[in-house]
mmCIF file of C-alpha atoms in Angstrom:
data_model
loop_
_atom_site.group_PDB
_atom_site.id
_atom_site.type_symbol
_atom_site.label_atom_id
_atom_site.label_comp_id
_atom_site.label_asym_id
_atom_site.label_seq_id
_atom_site.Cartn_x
_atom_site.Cartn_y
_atom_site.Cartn_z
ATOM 1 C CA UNK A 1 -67.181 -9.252 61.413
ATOM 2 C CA UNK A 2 -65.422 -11.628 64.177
ATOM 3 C CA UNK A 3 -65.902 -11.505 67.585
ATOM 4 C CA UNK A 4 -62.098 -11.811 68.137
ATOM 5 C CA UNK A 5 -59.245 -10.426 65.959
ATOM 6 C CA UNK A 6 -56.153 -10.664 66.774
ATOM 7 C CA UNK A 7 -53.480 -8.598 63.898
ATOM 8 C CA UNK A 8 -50.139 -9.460 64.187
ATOM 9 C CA UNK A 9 -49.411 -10.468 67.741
ATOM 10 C CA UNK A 10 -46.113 -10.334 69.038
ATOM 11 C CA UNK A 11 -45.104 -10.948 72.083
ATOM 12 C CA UNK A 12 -41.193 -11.110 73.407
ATOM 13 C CA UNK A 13 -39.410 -10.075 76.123
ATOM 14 C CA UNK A 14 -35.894 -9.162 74.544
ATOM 15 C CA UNK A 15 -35.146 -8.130 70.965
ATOM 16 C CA UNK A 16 -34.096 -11.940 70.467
ATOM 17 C CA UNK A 17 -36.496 -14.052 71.697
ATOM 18 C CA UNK A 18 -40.004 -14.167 70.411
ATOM 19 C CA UNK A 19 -42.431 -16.042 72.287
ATOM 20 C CA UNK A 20 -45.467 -15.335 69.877
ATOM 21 C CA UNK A 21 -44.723 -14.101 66.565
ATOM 22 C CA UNK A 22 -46.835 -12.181 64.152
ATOM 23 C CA UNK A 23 -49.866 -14.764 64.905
ATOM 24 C CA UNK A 24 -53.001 -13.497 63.228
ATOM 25 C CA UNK A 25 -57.079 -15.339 64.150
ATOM 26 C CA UNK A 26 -60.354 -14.818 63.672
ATOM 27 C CA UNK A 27 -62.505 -15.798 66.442
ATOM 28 C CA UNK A 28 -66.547 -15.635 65.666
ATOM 29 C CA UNK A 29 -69.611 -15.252 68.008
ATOM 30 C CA UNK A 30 -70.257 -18.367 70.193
ATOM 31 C CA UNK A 31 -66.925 -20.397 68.673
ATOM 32 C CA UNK A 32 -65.072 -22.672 71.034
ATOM 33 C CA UNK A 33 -61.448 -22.180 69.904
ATOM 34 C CA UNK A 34 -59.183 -25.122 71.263
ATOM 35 C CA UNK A 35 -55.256 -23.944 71.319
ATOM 36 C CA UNK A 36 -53.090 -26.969 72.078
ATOM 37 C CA UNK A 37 -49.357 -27.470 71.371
ATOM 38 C CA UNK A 38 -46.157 -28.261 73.168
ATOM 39 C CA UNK A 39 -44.359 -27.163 76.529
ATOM 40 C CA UNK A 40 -43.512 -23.816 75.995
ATOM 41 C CA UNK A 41 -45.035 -22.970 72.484
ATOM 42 C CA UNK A 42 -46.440 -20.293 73.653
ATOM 43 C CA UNK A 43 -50.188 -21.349 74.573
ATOM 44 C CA UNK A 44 -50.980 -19.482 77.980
ATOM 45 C CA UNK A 45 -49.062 -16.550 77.093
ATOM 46 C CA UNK A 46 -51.706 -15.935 74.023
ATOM 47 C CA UNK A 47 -54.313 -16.377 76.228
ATOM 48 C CA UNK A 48 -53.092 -14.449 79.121
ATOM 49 C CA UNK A 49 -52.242 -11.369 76.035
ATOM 50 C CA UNK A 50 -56.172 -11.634 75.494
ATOM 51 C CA UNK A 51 -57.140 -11.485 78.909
ATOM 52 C CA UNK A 52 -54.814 -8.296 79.393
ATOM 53 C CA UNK A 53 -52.391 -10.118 82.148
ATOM 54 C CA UNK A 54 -49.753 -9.548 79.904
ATOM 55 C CA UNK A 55 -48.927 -6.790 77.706
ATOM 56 C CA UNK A 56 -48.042 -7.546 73.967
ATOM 57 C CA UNK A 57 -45.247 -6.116 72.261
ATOM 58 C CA UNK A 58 -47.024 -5.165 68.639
ATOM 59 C CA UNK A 59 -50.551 -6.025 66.597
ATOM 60 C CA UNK A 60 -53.727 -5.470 67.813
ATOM 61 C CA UNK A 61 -56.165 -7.560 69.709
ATOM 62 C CA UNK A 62 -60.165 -6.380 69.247
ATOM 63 C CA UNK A 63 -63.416 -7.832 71.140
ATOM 64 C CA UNK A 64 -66.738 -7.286 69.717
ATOM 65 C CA UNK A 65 -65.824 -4.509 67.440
ATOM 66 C CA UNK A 66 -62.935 -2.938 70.294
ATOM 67 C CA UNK A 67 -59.382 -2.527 70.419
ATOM 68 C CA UNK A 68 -58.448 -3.678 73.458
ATOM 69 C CA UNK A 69 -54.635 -3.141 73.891
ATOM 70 C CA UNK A 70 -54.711 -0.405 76.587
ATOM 71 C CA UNK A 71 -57.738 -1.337 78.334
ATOM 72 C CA UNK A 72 -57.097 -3.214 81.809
ATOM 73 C CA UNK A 73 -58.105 -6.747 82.365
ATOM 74 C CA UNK A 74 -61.185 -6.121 84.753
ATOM 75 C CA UNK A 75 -62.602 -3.489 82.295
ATOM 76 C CA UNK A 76 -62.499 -6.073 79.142
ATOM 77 C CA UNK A 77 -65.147 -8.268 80.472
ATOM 78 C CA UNK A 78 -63.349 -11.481 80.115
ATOM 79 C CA UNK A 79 -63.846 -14.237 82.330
ATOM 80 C CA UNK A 80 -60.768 -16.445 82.832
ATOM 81 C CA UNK A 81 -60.550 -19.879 84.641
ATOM 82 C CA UNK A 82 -57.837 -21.809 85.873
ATOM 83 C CA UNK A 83 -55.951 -24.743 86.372
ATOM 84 C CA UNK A 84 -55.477 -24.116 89.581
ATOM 85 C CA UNK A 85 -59.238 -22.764 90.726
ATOM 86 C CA UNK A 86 -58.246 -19.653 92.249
ATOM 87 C CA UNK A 87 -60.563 -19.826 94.629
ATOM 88 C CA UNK A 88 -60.809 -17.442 97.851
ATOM 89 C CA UNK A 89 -60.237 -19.481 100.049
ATOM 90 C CA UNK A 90 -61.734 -17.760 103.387
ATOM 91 C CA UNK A 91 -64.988 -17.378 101.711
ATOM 92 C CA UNK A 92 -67.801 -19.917 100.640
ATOM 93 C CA UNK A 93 -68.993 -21.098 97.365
ATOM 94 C CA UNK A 94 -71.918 -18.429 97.539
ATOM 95 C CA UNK A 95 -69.485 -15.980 98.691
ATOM 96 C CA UNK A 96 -67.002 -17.682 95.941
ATOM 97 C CA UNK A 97 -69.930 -16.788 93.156
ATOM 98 C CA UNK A 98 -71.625 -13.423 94.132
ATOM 99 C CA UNK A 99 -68.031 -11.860 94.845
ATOM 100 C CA UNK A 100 -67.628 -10.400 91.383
ATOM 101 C CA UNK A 101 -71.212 -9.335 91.058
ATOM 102 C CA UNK A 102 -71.023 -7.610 94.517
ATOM 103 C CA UNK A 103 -67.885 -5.544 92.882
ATOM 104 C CA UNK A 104 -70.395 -4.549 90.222
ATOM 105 C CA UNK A 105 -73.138 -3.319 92.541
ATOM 106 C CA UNK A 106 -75.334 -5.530 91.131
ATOM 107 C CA UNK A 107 -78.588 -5.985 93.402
ATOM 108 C CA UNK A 108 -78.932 -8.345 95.999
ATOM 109 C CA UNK A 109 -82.241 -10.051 94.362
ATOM 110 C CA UNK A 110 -80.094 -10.164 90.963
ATOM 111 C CA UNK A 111 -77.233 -11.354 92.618
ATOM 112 C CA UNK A 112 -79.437 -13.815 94.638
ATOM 113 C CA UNK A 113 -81.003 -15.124 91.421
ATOM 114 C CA UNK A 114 -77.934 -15.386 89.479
ATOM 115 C CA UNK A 115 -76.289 -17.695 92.045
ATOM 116 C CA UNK A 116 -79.194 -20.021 92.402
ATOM 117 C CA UNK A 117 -79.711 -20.326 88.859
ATOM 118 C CA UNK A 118 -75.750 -20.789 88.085
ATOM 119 C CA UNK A 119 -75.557 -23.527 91.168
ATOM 120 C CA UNK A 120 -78.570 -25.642 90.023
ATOM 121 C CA UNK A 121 -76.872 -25.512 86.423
ATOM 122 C CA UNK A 122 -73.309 -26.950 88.046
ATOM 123 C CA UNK A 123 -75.146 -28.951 90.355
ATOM 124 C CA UNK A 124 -73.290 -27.379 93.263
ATOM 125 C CA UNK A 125 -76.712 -25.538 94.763
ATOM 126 C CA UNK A 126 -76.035 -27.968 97.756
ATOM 127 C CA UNK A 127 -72.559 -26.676 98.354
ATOM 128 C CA UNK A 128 -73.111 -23.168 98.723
ATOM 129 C CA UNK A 129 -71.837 -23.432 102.231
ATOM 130 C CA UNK A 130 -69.099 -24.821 102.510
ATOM 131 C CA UNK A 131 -65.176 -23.612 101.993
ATOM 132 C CA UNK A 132 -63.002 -24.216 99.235
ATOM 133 C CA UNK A 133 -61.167 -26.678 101.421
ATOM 134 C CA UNK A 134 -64.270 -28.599 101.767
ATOM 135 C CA UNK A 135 -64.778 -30.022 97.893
ATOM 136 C CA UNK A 136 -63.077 -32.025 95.414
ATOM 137 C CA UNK A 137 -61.365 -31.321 92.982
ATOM 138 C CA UNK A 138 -64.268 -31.198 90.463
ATOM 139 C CA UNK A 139 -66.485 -29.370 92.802
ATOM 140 C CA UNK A 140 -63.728 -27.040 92.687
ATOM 141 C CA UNK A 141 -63.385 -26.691 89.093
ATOM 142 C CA UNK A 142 -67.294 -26.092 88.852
ATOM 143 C CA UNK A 143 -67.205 -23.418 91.464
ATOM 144 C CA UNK A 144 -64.433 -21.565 89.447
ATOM 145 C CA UNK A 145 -66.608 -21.954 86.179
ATOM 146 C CA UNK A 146 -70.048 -20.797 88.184
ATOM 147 C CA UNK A 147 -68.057 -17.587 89.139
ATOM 148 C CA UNK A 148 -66.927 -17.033 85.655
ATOM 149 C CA UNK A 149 -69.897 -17.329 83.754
ATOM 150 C CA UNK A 150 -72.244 -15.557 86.498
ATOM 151 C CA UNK A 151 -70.363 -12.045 85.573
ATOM 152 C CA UNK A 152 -72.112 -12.979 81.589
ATOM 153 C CA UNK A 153 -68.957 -12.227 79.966
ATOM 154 C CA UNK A 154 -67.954 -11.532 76.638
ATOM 155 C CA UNK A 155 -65.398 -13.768 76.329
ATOM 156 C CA UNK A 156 -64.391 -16.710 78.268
ATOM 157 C CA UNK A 157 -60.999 -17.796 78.163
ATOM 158 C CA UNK A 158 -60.154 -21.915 80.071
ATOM 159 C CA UNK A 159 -55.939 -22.358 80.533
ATOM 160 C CA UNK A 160 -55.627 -25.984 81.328
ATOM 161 C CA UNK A 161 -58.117 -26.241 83.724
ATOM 162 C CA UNK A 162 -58.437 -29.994 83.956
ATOM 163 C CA UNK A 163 -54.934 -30.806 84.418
ATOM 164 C CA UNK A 164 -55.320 -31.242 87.857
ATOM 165 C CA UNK A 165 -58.048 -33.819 87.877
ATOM 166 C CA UNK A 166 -57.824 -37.485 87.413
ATOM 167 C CA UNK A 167 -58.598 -39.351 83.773
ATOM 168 C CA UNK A 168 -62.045 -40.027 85.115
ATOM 169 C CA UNK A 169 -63.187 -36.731 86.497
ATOM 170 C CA UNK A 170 -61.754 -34.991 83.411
ATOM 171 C CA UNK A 171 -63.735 -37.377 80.750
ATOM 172 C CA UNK A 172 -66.849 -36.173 82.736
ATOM 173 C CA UNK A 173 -65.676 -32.457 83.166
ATOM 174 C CA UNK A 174 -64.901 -32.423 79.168
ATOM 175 C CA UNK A 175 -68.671 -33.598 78.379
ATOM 176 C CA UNK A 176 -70.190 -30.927 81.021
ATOM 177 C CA UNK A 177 -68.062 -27.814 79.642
ATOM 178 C CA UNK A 178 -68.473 -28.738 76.365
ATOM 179 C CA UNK A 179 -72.714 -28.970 76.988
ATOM 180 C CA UNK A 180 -72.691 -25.740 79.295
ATOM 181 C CA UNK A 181 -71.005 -24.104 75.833
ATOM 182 C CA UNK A 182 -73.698 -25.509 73.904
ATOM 183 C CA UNK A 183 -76.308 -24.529 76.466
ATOM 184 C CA UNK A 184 -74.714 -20.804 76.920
ATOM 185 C CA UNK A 185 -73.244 -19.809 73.909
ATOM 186 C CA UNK A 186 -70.582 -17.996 75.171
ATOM 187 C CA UNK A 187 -67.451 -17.814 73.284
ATOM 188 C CA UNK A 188 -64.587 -20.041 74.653
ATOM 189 C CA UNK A 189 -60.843 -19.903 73.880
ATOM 190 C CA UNK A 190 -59.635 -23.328 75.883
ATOM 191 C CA UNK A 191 -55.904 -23.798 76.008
ATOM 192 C CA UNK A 192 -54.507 -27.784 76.809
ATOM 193 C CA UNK A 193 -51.658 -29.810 76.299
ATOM 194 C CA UNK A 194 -54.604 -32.726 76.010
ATOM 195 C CA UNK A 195 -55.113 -33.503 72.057
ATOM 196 C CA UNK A 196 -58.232 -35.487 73.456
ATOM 197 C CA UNK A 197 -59.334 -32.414 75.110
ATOM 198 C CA UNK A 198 -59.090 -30.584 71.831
ATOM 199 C CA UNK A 199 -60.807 -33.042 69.878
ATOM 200 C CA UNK A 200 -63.746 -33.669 71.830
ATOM 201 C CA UNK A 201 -64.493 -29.950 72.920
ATOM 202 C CA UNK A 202 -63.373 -27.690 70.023
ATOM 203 C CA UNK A 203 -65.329 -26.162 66.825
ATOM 204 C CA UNK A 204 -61.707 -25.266 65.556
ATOM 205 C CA UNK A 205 -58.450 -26.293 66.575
ATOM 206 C CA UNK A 206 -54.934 -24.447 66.791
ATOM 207 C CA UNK A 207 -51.856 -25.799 66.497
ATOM 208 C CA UNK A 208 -49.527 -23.505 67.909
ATOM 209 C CA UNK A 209 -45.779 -24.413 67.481
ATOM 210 C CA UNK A 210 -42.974 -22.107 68.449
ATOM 211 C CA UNK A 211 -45.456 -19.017 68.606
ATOM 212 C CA UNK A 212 -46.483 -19.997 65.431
ATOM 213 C CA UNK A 213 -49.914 -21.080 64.008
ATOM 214 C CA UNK A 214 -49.103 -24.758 62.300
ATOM 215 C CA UNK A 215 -52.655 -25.262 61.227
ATOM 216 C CA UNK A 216 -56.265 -24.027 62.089
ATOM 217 C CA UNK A 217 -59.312 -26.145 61.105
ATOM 218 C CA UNK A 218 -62.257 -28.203 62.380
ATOM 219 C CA UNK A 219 -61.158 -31.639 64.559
ATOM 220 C CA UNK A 220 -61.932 -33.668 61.639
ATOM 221 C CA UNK A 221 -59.951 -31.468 59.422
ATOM 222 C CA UNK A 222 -57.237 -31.781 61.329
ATOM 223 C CA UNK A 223 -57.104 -35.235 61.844
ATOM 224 C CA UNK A 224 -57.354 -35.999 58.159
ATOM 225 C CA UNK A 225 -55.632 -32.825 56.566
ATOM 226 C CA UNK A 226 -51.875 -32.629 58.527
ATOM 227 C CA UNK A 227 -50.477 -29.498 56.576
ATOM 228 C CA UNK A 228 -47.148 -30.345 58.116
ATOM 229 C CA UNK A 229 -45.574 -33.232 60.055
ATOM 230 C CA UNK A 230 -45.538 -31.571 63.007
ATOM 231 C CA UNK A 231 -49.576 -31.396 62.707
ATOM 232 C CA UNK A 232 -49.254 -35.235 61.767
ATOM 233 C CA UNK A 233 -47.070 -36.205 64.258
ATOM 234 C CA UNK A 234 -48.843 -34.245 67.170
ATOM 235 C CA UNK A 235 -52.478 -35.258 66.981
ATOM 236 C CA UNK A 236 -53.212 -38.547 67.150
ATOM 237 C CA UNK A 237 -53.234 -41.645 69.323
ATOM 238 C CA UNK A 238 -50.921 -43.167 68.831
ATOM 239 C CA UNK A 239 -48.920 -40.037 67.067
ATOM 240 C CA UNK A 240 -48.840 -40.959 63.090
ATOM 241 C CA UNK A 241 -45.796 -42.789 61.722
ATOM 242 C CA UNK A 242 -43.527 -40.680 59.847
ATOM 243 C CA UNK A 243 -40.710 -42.435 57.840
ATOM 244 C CA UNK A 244 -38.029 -40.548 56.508
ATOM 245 C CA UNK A 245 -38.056 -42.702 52.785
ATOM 246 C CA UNK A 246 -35.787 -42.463 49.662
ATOM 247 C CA UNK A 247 -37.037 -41.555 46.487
ATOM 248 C CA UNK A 248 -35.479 -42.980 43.569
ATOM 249 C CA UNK A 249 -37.068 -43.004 40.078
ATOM 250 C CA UNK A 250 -40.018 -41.469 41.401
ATOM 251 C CA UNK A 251 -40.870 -44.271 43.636
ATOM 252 C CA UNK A 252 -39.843 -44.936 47.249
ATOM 253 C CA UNK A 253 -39.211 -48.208 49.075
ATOM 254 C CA UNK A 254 -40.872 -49.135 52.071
ATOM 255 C CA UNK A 255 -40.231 -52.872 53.947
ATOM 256 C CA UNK A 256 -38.717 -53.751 50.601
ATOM 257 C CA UNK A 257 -41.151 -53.168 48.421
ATOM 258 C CA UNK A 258 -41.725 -50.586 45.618
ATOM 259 C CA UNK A 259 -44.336 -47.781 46.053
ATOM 260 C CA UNK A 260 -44.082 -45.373 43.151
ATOM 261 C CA UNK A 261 -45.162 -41.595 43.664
ATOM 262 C CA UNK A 262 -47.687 -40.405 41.484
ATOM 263 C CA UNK A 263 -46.451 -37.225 41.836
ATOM 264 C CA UNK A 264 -43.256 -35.472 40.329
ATOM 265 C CA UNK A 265 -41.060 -35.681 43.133
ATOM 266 C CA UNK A 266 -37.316 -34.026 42.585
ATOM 267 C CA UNK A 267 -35.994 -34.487 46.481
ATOM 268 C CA UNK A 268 -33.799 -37.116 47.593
ATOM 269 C CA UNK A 269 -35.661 -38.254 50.829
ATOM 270 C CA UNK A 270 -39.603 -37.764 51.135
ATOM 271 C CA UNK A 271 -41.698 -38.121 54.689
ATOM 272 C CA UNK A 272 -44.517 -40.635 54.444
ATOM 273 C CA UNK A 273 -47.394 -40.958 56.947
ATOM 274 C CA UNK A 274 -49.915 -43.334 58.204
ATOM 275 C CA UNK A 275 -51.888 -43.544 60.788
ATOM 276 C CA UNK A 276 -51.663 -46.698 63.061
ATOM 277 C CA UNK A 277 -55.167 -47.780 62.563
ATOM 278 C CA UNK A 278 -54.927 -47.566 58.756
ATOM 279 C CA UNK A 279 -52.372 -50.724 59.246
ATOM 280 C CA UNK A 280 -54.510 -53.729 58.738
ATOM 281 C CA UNK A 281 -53.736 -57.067 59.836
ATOM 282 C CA UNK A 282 -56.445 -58.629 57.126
ATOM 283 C CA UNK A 283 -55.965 -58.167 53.497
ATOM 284 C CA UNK A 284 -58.157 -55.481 52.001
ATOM 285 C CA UNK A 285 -58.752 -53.977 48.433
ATOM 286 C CA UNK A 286 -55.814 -52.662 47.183
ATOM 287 C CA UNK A 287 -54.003 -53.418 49.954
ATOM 288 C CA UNK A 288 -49.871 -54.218 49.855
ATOM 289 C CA UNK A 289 -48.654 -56.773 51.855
ATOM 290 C CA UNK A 290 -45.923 -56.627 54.586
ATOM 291 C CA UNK A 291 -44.359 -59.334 56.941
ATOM 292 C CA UNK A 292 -42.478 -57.876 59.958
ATOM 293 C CA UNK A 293 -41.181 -58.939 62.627
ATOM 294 C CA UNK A 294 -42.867 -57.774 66.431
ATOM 295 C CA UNK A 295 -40.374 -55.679 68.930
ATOM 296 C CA UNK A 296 -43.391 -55.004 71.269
ATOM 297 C CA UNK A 297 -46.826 -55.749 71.971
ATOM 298 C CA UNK A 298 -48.864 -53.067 74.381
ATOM 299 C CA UNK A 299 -52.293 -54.156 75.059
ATOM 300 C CA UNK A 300 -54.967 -51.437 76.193
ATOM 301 C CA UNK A 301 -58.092 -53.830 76.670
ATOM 302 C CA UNK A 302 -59.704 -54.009 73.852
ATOM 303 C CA UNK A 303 -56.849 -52.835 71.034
ATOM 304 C CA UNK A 304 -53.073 -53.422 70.631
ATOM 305 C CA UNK A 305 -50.396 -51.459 69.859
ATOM 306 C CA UNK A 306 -47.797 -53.359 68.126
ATOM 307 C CA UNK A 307 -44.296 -52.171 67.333
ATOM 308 C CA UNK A 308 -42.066 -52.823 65.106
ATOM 309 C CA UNK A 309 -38.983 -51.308 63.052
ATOM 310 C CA UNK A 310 -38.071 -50.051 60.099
ATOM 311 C CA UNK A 311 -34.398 -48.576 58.878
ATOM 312 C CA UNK A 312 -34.511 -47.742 62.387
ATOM 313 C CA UNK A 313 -37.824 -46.244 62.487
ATOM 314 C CA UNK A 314 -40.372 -47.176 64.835
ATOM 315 C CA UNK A 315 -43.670 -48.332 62.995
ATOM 316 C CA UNK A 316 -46.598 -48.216 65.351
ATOM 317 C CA UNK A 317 -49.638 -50.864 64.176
ATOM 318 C CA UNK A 318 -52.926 -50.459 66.034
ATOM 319 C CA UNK A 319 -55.565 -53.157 65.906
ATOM 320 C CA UNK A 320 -58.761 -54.340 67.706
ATOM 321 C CA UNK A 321 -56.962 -58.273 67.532
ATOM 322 C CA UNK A 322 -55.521 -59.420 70.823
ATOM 323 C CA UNK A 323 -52.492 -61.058 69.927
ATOM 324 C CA UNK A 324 -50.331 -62.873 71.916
ATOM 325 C CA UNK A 325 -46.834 -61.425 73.016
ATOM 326 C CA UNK A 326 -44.947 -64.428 72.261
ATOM 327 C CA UNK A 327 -45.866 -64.048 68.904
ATOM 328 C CA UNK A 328 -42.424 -62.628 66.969
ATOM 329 C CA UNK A 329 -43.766 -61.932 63.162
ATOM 330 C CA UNK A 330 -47.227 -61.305 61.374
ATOM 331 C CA UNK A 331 -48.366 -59.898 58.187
ATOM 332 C CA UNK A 332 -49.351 -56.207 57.736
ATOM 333 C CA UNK A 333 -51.354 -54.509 54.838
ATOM 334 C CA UNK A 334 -51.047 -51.026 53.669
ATOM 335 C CA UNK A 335 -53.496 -49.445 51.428
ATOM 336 C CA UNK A 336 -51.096 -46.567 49.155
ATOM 337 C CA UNK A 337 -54.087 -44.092 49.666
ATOM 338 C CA UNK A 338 -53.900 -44.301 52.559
ATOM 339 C CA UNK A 339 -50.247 -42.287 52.847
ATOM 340 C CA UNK A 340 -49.483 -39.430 53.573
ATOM 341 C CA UNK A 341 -46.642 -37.230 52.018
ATOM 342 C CA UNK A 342 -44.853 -34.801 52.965
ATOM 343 C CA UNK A 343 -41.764 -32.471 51.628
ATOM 344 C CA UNK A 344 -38.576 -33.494 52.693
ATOM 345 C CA UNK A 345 -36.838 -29.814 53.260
ATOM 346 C CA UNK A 346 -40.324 -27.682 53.793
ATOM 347 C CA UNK A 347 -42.101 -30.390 56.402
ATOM 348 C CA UNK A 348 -45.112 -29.425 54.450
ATOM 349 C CA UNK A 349 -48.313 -31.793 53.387
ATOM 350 C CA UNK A 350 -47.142 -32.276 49.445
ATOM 351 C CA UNK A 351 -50.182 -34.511 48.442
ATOM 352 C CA UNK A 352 -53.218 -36.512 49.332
ATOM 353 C CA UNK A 353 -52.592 -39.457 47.146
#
């Protein structure tokens, strides 16, 4: 049986306006669930339901065998970090970590071996002293993890708690939480905004659109598997191009040239996909080739992002070459498997081709 269940969760605040809707998941023992999606899809609301901050307005949400809807947040034993650290401020980083236990009545020589044990394994045992308003912003983050896993919690639930850090200190914060999981075992529900985030850290991925699940799977499945455009168009760096293509005949046209579907196709207008680094700049097997001409060249050290249009649609090319920006055309190959397809009126993956 899962560790987590959530049945039909709703959550709204008027009769109109559903911010989760009818969302079903199965969470098991020791996962680390990754929930991403846009502004105001509903991400931190989910997790907040779970945690018991908010209430939900239907369905059912059971831990480790329990339903949970009428039981308070501190009697759940879920451990919850922030963005923002919510630290006590007037107390130390000891203080900071042996607060909750001290609630508890746990002993002093537990308490005392819990914090020295949880400091040495966030290398902040040298910090112990010293005020929130004394550390970085990492320190910070580490001190809000330490207190969260030294309760031993059931579940532990992350809501964008790297935001505030720079690129640097979050590359290095993603590799430590995602070996402290590995290390602890603890099952992790981590909501972000950060795809990168959710790629790197997750067993499974969400993708949570309009209070809606858009797709659950494994990074990799993700990545390769888009059920829907939205899922194409939202993972990925750069996003995948979409084209909005006509079908005639059972074949579309794309820079001019015919691609026929091999797949009986009775809409109008049909989505294709492909991700920027499946756009070679060298011929290769099976390959069609493309000249087009170069709107923009964006280099990131060592790739390129070059842009270019079609019908009005941005195409996005991405390639380990370091071209020059005066350069105004090139040639582009596309391999057909490569595409992706989806339903014009349903948005929906149609076929791996």
């Amino acid at each position: 049986m899962s560790y987590l269940t959530l049945k039909n969760i709703s959550k709204s605040y008027n009769q109109k306006d559903q911010i989760i809707k009818d969302l079903s998941l199965e969470v098991q023992r020791g996962e680390f669930i990754v929930i991403v999606g846009p502004s105001g899809c509903g991400k931190s609301t989910l997790l907040r339901m779970i945690a018991g901050l908010e209430t939900i307005s239907s369905g059912k949400i059971i831990i480790d065998s329990k339903t949970v809807n009428q039981i308070p947040p501190a009697k759940r034993d879920i451990a919850m970090v922030f963005q923002n650290y919510a630290l006590y401020p007037h107390m130390n980083v000891e203080e900071n970590l042996s607060y909750g236990l001290k609630n508890r009545k746990i002993s002093k020589d537990e308490i005392s071996k819990r914090v020295n044990e949880i400091s040495k394994l966030l290398q902040i045992d040298e910090l112990l002293k010293r005020k929130p308003s004394q550390l970085s912003g990492g320190q910070k983050q580490r001190v809000a993890m330490g207190r969260a896993i030294i309760r031993k919690p059931k579940l532990f639930l992350f809501d964008e708690p790297l935001s505030n850090l720079d690129a640097k200190l979050r590359h290095q914060m993603r590799i430590e939480i995602r070996k402290l999981h590995d290390k602890l075992g603890i099952t992790s529900i981590y909501v972000t905004h950060d795809q990168v985030e959710a790629m790197t850290l997750a067993d499974r991925i969400i993708i949570l659109n309009q209070g809606k699940i858009e797709q659950i799977g494994t990074p990799s499945e993700i990545y390769k598997k888009p059920k829907t455009v939205f899922v194409s168009k939202f993972m990925g760096t750069p996003p995948m191009n979409v084209l909005k293509l006509a079908v005639e005949k059972n074949s579309l046209t794309l820079f001019n040239k015919n691609i026929p579907l091999k797949i009986n196709y009775e809409n109008d207008y049909i989505y294709v996909g492909i991700r920027a680094e499946d756009i070679a700049l060298e011929k290769i097997k099976e390959s069609i080739e493309f000249d087009i001409y170069i709107d923009m060249i964006e280099h990131l050290g060592s790739e390129s992002l070059i842009y270019t249009t079609i019908n009005k649609q941005q195409l996005v090319i991405k390639s380990n070459h370091f071209l020059e920006k005066k350069e105004s055309s090139i040639k582009i190959y596309i391999d057909p498997n490569k595409l992706y397809f989806f339903d014009y009126k349903s948005l929906k993956n149609c076929t791996n081709l």
